[in-house]
Structure formats: C-alpha cells, structure tokens
Coordinates of C-alpha atoms in Angstrom, one line a residue:
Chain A
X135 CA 82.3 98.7 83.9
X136 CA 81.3 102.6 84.6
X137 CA 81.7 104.4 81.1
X138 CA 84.7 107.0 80.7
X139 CA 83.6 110.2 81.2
X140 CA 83.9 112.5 78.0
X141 CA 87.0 114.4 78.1
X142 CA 87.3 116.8 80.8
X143 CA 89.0 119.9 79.3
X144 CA 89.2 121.2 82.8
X145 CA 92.3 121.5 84.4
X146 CA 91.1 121.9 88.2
X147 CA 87.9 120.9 89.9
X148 CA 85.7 123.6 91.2
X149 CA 83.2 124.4 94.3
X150 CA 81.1 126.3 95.5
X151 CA 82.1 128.1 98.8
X152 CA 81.4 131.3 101.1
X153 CA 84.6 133.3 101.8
X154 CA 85.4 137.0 102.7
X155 CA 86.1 138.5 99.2
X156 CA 86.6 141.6 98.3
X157 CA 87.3 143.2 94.5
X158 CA 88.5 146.1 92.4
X159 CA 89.1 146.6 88.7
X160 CA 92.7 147.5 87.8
X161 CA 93.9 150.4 86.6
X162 CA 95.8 150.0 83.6
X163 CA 98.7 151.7 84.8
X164 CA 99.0 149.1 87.6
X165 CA 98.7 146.0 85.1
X166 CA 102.3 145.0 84.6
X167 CA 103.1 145.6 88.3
X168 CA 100.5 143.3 90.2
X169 CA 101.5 139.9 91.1
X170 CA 99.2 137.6 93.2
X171 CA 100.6 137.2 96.6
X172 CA 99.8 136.1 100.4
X173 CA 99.1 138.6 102.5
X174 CA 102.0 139.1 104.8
X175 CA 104.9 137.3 102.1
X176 CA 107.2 139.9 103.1
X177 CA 107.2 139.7 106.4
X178 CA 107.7 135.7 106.6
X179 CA 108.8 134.8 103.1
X180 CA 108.0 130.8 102.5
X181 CA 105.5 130.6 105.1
X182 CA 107.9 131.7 108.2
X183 CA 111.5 130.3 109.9
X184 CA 111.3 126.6 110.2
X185 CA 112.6 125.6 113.8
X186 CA 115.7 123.4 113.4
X187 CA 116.0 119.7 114.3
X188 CA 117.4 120.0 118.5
X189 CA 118.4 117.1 120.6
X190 CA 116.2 117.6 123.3
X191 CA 113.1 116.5 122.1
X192 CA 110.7 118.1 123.9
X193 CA 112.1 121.0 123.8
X194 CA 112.4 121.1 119.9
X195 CA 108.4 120.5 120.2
X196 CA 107.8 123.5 122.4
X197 CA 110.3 125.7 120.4
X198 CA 108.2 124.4 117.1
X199 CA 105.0 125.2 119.2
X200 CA 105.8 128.7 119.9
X201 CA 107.5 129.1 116.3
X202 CA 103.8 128.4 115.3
X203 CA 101.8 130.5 117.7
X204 CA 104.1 133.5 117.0
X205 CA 103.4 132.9 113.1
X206 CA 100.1 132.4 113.4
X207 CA 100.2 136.1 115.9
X208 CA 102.0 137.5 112.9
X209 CA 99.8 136.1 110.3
X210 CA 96.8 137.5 112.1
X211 CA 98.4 140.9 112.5
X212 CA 99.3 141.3 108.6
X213 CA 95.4 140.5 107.9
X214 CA 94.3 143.0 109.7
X215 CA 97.2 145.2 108.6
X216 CA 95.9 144.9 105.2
X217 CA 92.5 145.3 105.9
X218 CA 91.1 141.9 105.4
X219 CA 89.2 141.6 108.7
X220 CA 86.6 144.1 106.8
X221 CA 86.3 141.8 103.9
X222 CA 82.3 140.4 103.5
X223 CA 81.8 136.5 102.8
X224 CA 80.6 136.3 99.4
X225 CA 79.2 133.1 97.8
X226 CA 81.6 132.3 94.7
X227 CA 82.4 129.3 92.6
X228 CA 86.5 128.2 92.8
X229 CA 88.9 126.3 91.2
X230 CA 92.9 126.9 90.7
X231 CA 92.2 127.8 87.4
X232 CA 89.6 130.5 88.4
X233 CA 86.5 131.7 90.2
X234 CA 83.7 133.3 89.4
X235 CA 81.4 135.9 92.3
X236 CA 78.2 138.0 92.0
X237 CA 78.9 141.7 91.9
X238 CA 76.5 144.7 91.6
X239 CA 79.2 146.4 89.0
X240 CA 79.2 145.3 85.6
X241 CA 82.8 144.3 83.8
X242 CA 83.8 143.7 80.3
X243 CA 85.9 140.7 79.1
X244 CA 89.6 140.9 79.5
X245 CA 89.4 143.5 82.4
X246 CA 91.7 142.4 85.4
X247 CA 90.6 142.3 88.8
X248 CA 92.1 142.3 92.1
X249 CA 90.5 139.4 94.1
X250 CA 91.3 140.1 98.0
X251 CA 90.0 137.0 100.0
X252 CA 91.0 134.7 102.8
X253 CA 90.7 131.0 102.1
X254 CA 90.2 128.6 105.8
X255 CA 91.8 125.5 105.6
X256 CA 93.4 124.8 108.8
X257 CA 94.3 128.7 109.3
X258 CA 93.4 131.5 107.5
X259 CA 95.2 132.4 104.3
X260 CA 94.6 135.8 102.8
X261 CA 95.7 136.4 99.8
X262 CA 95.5 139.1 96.4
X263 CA 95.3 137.3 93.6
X264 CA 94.8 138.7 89.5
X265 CA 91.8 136.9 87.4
X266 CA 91.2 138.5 84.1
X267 CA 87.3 138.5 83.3
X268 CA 86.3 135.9 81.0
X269 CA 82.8 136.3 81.2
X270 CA 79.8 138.6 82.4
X271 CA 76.0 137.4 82.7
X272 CA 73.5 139.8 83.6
X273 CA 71.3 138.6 86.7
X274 CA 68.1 140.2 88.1
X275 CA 70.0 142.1 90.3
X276 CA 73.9 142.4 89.6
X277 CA 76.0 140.5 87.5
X278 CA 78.0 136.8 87.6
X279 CA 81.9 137.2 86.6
X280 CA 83.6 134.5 86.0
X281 CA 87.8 135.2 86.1
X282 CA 90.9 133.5 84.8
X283 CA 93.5 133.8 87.5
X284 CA 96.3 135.4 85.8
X285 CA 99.9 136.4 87.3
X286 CA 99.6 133.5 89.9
X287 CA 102.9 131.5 91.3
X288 CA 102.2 127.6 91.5
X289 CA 102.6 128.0 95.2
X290 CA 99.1 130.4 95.3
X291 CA 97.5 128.2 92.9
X292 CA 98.4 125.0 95.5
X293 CA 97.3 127.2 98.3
X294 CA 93.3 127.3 96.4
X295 CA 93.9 124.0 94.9
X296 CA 94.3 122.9 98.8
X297 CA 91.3 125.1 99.4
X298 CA 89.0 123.4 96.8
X299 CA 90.1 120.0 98.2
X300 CA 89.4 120.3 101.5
X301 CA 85.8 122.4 100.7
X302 CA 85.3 119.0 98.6
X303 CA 86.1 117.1 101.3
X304 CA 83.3 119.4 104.0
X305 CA 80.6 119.2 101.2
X306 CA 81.2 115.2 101.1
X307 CA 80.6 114.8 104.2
X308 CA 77.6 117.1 104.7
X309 CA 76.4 115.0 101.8
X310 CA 77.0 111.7 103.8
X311 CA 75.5 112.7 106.8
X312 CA 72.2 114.0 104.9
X313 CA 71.8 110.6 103.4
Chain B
X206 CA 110.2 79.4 89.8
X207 CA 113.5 80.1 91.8
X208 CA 112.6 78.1 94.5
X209 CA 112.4 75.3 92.0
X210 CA 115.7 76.0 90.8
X211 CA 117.0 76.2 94.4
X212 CA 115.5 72.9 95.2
X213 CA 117.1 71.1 92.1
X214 CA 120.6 72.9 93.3
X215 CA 120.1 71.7 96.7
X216 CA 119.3 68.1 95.7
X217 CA 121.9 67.7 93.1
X218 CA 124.3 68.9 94.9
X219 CA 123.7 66.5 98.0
X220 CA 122.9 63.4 95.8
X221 CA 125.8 64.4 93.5
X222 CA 128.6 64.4 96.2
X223 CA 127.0 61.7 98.1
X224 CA 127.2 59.4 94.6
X225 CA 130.9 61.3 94.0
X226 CA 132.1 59.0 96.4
X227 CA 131.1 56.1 95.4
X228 CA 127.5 55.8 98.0
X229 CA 124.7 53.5 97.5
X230 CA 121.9 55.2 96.6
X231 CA 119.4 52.6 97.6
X232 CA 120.3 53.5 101.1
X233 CA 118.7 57.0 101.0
X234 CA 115.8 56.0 99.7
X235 CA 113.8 55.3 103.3
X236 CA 110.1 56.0 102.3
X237 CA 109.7 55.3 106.6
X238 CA 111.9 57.9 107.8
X239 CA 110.3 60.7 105.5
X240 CA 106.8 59.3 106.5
X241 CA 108.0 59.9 110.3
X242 CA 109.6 63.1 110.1
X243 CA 107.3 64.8 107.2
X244 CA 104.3 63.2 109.0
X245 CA 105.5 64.4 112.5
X246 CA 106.2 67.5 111.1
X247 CA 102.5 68.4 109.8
X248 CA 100.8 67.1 112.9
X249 CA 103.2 69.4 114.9
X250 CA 102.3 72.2 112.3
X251 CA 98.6 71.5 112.6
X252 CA 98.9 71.4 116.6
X253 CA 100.9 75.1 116.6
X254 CA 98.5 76.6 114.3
X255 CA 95.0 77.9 114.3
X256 CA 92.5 77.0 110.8
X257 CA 93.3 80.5 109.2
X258 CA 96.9 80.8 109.7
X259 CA 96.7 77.2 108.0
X260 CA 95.7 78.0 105.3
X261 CA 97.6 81.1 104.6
X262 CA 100.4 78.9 105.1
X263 CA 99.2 76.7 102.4
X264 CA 98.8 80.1 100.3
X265 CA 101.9 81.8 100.7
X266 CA 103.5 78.0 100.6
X267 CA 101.9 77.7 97.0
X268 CA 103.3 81.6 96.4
X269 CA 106.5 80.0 96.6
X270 CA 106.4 78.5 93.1
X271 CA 104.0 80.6 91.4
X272 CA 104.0 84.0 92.6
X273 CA 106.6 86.6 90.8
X274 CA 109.1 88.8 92.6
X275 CA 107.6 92.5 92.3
X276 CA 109.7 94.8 89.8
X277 CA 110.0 97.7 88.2
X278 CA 107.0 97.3 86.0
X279 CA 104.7 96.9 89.3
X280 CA 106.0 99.6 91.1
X281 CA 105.1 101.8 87.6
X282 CA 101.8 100.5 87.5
X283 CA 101.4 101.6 91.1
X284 CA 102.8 105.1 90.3
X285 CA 100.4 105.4 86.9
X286 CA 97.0 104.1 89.7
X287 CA 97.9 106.5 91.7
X288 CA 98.6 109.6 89.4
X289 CA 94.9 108.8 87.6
X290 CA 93.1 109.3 90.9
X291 CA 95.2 112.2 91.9
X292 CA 94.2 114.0 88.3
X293 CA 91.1 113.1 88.8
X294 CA 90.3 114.2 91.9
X295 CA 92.3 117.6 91.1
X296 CA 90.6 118.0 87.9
X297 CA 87.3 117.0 88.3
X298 CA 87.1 116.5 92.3
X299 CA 86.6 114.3 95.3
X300 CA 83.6 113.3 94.4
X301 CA 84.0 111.8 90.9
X302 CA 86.1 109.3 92.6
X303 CA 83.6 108.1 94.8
X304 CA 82.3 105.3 92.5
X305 CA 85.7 104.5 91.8
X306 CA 86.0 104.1 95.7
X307 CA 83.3 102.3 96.2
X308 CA 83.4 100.1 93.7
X309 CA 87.0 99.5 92.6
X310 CA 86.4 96.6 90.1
X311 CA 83.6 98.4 88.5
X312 CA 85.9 101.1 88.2
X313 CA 87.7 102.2 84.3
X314 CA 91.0 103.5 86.2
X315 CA 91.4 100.5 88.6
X316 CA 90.5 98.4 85.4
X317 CA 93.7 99.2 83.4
X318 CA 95.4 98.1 86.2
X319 CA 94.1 94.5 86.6
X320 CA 97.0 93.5 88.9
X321 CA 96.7 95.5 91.4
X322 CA 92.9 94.9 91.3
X323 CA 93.8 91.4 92.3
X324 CA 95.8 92.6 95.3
X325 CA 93.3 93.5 97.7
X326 CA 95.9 94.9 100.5
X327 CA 96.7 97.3 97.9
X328 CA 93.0 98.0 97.1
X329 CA 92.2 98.6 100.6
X330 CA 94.6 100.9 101.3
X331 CA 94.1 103.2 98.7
X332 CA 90.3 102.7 98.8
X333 CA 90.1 103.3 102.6
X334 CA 92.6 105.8 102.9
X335 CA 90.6 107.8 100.6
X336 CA 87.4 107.1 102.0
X337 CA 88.8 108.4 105.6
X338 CA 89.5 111.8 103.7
X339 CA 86.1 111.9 102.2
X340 CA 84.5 111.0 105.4
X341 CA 86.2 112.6 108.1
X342 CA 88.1 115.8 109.0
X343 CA 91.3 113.6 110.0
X344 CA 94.6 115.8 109.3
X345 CA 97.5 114.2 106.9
X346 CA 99.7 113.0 109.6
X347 CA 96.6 111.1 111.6
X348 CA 96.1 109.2 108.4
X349 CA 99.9 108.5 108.5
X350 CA 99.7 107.1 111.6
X351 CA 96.5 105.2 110.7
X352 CA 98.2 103.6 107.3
X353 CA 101.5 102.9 109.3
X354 CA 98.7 101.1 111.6
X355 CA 97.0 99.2 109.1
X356 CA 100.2 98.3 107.1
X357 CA 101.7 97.0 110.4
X358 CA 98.4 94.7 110.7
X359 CA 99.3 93.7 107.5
X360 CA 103.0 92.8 108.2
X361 CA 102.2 90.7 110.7
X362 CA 99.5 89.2 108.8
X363 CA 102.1 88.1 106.5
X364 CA 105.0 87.2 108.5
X365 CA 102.9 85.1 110.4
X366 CA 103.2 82.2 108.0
X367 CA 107.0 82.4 107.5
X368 CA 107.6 82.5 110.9
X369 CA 105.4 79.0 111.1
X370 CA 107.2 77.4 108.5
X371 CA 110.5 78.6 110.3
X372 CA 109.1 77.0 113.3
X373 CA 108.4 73.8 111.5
X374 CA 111.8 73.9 109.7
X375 CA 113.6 74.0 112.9
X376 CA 111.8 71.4 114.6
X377 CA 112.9 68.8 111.5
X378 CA 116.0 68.5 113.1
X379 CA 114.5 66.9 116.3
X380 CA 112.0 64.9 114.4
X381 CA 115.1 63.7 112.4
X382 CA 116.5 62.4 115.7
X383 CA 113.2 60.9 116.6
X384 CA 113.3 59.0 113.0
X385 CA 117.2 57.9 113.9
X386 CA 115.9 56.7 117.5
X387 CA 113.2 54.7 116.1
X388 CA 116.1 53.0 113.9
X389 CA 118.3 52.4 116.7
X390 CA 115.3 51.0 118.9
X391 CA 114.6 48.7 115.4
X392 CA 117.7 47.6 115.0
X393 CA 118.3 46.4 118.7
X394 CA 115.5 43.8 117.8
X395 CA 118.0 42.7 115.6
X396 CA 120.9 42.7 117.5
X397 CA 121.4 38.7 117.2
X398 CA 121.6 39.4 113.1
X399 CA 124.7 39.0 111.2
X400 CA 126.6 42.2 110.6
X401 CA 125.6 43.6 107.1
X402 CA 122.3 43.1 108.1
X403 CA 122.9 45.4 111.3
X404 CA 125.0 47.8 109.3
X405 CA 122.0 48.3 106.8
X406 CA 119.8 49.1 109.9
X407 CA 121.8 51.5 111.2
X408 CA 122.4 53.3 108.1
X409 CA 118.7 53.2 107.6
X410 CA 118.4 54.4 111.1
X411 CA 120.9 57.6 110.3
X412 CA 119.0 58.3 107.3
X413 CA 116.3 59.9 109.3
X414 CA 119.0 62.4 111.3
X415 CA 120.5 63.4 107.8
X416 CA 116.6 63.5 106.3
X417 CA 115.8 65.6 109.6
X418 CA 118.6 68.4 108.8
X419 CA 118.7 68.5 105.2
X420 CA 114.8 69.3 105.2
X421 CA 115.6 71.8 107.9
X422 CA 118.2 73.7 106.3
X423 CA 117.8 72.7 102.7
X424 CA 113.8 73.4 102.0
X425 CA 112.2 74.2 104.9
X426 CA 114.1 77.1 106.3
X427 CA 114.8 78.4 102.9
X428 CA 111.4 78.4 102.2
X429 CA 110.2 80.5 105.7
X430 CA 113.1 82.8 104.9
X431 CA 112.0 83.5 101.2
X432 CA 108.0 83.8 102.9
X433 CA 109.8 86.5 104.8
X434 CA 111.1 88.2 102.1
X435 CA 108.3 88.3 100.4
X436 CA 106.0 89.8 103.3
X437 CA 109.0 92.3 103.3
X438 CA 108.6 92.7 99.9
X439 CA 104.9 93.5 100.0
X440 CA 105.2 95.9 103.0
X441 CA 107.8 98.3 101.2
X442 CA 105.1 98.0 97.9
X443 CA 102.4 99.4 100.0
X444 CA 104.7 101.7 101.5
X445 CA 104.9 103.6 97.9
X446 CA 101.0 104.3 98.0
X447 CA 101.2 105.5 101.4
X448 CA 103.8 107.9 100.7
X449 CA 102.1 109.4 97.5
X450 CA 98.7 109.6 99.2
X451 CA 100.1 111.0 102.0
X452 CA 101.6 113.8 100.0
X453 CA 98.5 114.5 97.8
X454 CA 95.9 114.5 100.8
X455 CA 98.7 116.9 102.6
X456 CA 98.2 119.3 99.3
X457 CA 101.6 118.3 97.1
X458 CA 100.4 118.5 93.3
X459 CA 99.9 115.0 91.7
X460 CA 103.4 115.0 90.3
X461 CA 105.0 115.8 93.6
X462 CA 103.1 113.2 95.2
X463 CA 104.0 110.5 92.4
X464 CA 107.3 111.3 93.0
X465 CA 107.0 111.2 97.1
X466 CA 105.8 107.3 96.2
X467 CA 108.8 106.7 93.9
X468 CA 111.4 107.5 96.3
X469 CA 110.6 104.9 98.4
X470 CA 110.6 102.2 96.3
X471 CA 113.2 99.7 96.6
X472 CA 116.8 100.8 94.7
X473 CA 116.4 97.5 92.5
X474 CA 113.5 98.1 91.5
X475 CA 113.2 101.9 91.1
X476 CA 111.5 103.1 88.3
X477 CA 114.1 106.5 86.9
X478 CA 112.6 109.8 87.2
X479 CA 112.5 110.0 83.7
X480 CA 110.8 106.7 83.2
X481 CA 108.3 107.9 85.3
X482 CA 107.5 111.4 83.5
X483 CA 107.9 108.9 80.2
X484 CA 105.1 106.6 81.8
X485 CA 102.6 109.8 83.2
X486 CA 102.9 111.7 79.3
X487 CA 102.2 108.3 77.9
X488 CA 99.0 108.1 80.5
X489 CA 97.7 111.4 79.3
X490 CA 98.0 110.7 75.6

C-alpha cells in the first residue's frame, strides 16, 4: 500500500498556466470598495437569462442556442468594453487560493493588487479579482509575487478552481501523449 | 438470509396445511418426480444458456443466501470514497490521483473502503470515469451519456440471470405436467391392479403437477424476482457515483457534488444531510 502523503496544508491545487493578466497596486483609498467580480456581472447577473423549459422541443433547443450565442456576443462585447482584449499572456502559477506572476515592479507584503485576467475553459471568462501580496522574491530581472486572493465570492473562486481543473486535465494529457 | 426465511415460510406453510387436514405425508415424498422435473429443469437451463451466463447464474444464485441488501451504511461509504478523491484532486490535483487510478487496491483512500474495493462495477466506474477526464477533452454531459452507457451494459449484465431463472421457473410448471404424464402413463401399466394400489399411482403421479407449480411459484420465481431486485438494487448504487462525479468533473465543489450523489439514493436507504456533513467532518478529523 502507497504511503499517506504528509499532510497537505493546502487548500486548492495549483498550476502552472499562460493567461492574459494584467495588474495594478491599489490605492488605499479604493481598499474597502473593490470586490472581485466577472467582467460583465452587471449586465447578465448569474451568468445570463436561462431559456425556460417549452413544449416544442426543438424549438426550446434553438431558443437555448441563440440564448447562448447572444450571451456569448455580449460576453465578448463587455471584454472588450473593459479593455481585456489588450491584456498580455503572462506565465503565472494558480490555485483558488492564489496565484503568483513575474512583474518588473517590486511590491511589499500585505499590498493589494488588482489582478485583471481572462481564464479559457470552454469560453473565455474575464474577471478582476483582489490577492493581497504574501510574498516578493527578487529574480535576475523582475520580481515573483505570490498573492492571497482576498474579497473573492465562492462563485469566482469555483470559476479558477474550474480553471485549475481543466489546465490539470490539458497538462495530463500532454504528459500522456509525451510518454 | 431472507430467502432462507422465505423458503421455511413457504414450506411450512404448504406441508402445514397439507398435514392440517389430516394428509399422508409419505405421499409427497416422490424422490422420481423431483429427479424429473429438477433434472429436466437444468438440462433445459443448460440448453437456454451460454457457459458465462451459467455461471453468473450460479453467482448471483449463491448471492441469494449470502449477499446483504445494500443500506445506509453503503451508500455513506460511497459518499465518504467519493468526497476523498474529490478533496484530493481539489487540493492537491488531478494528478495525485493518478496512482490511486491506476492502481485502486494499492491505493490508501480506496483501502479504507475495503467493500467497495471488492465491487469491481463500482471500481470501474469511478476508475474509468476519471481516467476519461484525465485522458480526453470529453465535456460533462458526453461522460453522462457514456456512464448512462456503461451502467446500462451493466444492467443487462445483471438482469440477464434473473431473467434465466424466471425462464426456468416458468417452465416448472410444464415439466411438472411432464412428471404427472409419466405417472399416468405408469400407472396404466397397472391398470389390472387392485384399487389402492392404483390410487397410490395416481397420487404419486399428481405429485409431480403440484411439485411442478410449487417450485415455479414458491422458489423459483421468487428467486428470479429477488435476482431482479437486486440488479435494480446495484444499478441505483452506481447511479450515486455517477451523479457526484458528474457534478464535480462539471465544476460543483466537493460538497455539492456529495450531495448531487446523495439525492439519488434510494428514500430507504438515504443517508440525512446531516448524517452526511457528520460522516465528511468525521473524515477530515
């Protein structure tokens, strides 16, 4: 029988992963207002209108496949709306807990950042969320920061935990396919 | 157990009446009749069925008296499987199952669960179903369909052998009748005998139509139905680990997906909500 593994103090899994990020320091004045959100929560609250349940088959499925396209239209539109379509890919580590990314500015613990990304699982979800700096290690060029995510709703949190699952699931199978 | 019971019910209850009113029990006994219905019987069974099915009939047939009915504790057990590998794959990701996967009965989780080891449907599914995801780009509700697949396979699988023994049970009947003929053809070679003689033929000869529908509907049948019951019984048990893994590999949180498994387990046997969230703070302790 495999050994137990020592206890794992960790609350989600982590991986590695390349996704347009982008990120600011805080001003203090802005602390107790920010709240980590999905880009475009406003404009379809809970992810959009859910098409009710019709008689007519077939017709429910091609009301639920415009429903989808014009969500997806409106999702796309509220990215670029807020700017994310200039966002870079940046290699970061990522777990629901936290993440941690390269930057070329320095930052002291407790600091809070804004972390603007989009996360691909089977559409793009972009989203602000808070992390407040937990640690800062100088590199040759730049810095590592390594965030708490702070301020986050569990439904966020699901949406990266989702994220880390399914980038588990990519590197899995790049690692099967390798062997 | 039960069916033992059921048997003892059965038997008292026809030998009872039958000795309430006064009958000879010497009568019954006809070791040729059972020899040409029970005997008939297996030869057709043998005939009907291919060398697999056999013995899965022999399997579930010995199931009968020593398997358990599943109950609350099982379906718990299957809850407290399924939340390990959920937290473990959440906290320390897909890839520390993979030995666990791979290797189920080298595994620690799927070793404090020594039951369900030994249930190899069970195994499979979870085993499989989670290989698929590690493997493959397959969306949540392909792997539905695919489980709903492989647990139909496995329905069939095991109604297969109830529906034999159902087949059997309602030939015994017929067989009985082929017994009573037999009598009747036995006793006409005696026709020039005095008349108790005769009467004891005939009775011996009727033995084998009452032999022929008591097995039917008193054992036999019974027995197919409960082999039904328990394939039943089986499918709705892997139904509970489709639904939680369903729910995780769709992106519900461990807990939600435990609790998407609980709802579909049978009213009887449903483990409380609170039992459950008893069970999982136990489990972390």
């Amino acid at each position: 029988m495999e050994k137990e593994s020592p206890t794992n103090r960790r609350e989600y899994s982590r991986v590695y992963a390349y996704i347009p990020l982008s990120f600011r320091k805080v001003l203090p004045e802005e602390r107790p207002v920010v709240r980590a959100r999905l880009a475009g929560d406003t404009i379809l609250p809970g992810g959009g209108v859910v098409v009710p349940e019709i008689g007519d088959r077939i017709l429910y499925e091609w009301l639920k496949m415009l429903n989808g396209k014009l969500d997806s239209i409106i999702r796309v539109l509220t990215i670029h709306a807020e700017g994310f379509q200039y966002l870079h890919p940046k290699a970061v580590q990522i777990s629901g807990s936290g993440m941690s990314f390269s930057s070329a500015e320095p930052f002291d613990s407790g600091d809070l950042v804004e972390l603007k990304m989009i996360l691909t699982v089977n559409q793009p979800t972009a989203l602000f969320a808070y992390g407040e700096v937990i640690k800062v290690e100088k590199q040759t060029s730049g810095y590592i920061a390594a965030v708490s995510f702070v301020k986050m709703d569990d439904h966020i949190r699901d949406e990266i935990v989702r994220f880390v699952f399914e980038r588990e699931r990519e590197i899995l199978r790049e690692k099967r396919l390798t062997e | 157990m039960i069916v033992i019971i059921g048997c003892v019910i059965v038997t008292v209850a026809v030998i009872g009446g039958y000795l309430m009113e006064h009958g000879n029990l010497s009568v019954l006994f006809q070791p040729a009749e059972l020899v040409i219905i029970g005997g008939a019987a297996v030869g057709a069974l043998i005939i009907a069925t291919p060398m697999k099915m056999l013995k899965s009939i022999i399997g579930s047939f010995l199931g009968l008296f020593t398997a358990k009915a599943r109950g609350t504790v099982d379906y718990l057990e299957a809850l407290m499987l399924l939340n390990g590998l959920f937290y473990k794959i959440r906290q320390e990701g897909l890839v520390s199952v993979e030995s666990d996967v791979d290797q189920p009965e080298k595994s620690s989780l799927f070793n404090k669960y020594p039951k369900i080891l030994k249930n190899p449907r069970a195994i499979g599914l979870v085993t499989d179903t989670l290989r698929m995801v590690m493997t493959t780009t397959i969306a949540p509700h392909e792997l539905e369909a695919l489980i709903d697949t492989e647990i139909e396979g496995h329905f069939e699988e095991m109604i297969n052998p109830s529906k034999t023994v159902t087949f059997v049970a309602d030939g015994l009947p017929g067989l009985g009748i082929v017994a009573a003929v037999l009598g009747v053809v036995l006793t006409m070679g005696k026709i020039g005998s005095p008349p108790e003689v005769l009467g004891h033929s005939i009775g011996a000869a009727l033995v084998g139509t009452f032999l022929g529908v008591l097995l039917c509907y008193g054992f036999v049948g019974p027995m197919g139905r409960n082999m039904e019951h328990t394939a039943t019984e089986e499918i709705q048990y892997l139904q509970v680990y489709k639904a939680a893994l369903i729910a995780f590999i769709g992106g519900a949180a461990p807990k939600v997906a435990i609790e998407f498994g609980r709802r579909v387990i049978p009213s009887h046997d449903k483990p409380s909500f609170l039992e459950v969230e008893a069970a999982l703070r136990k489990a972390k302790r």
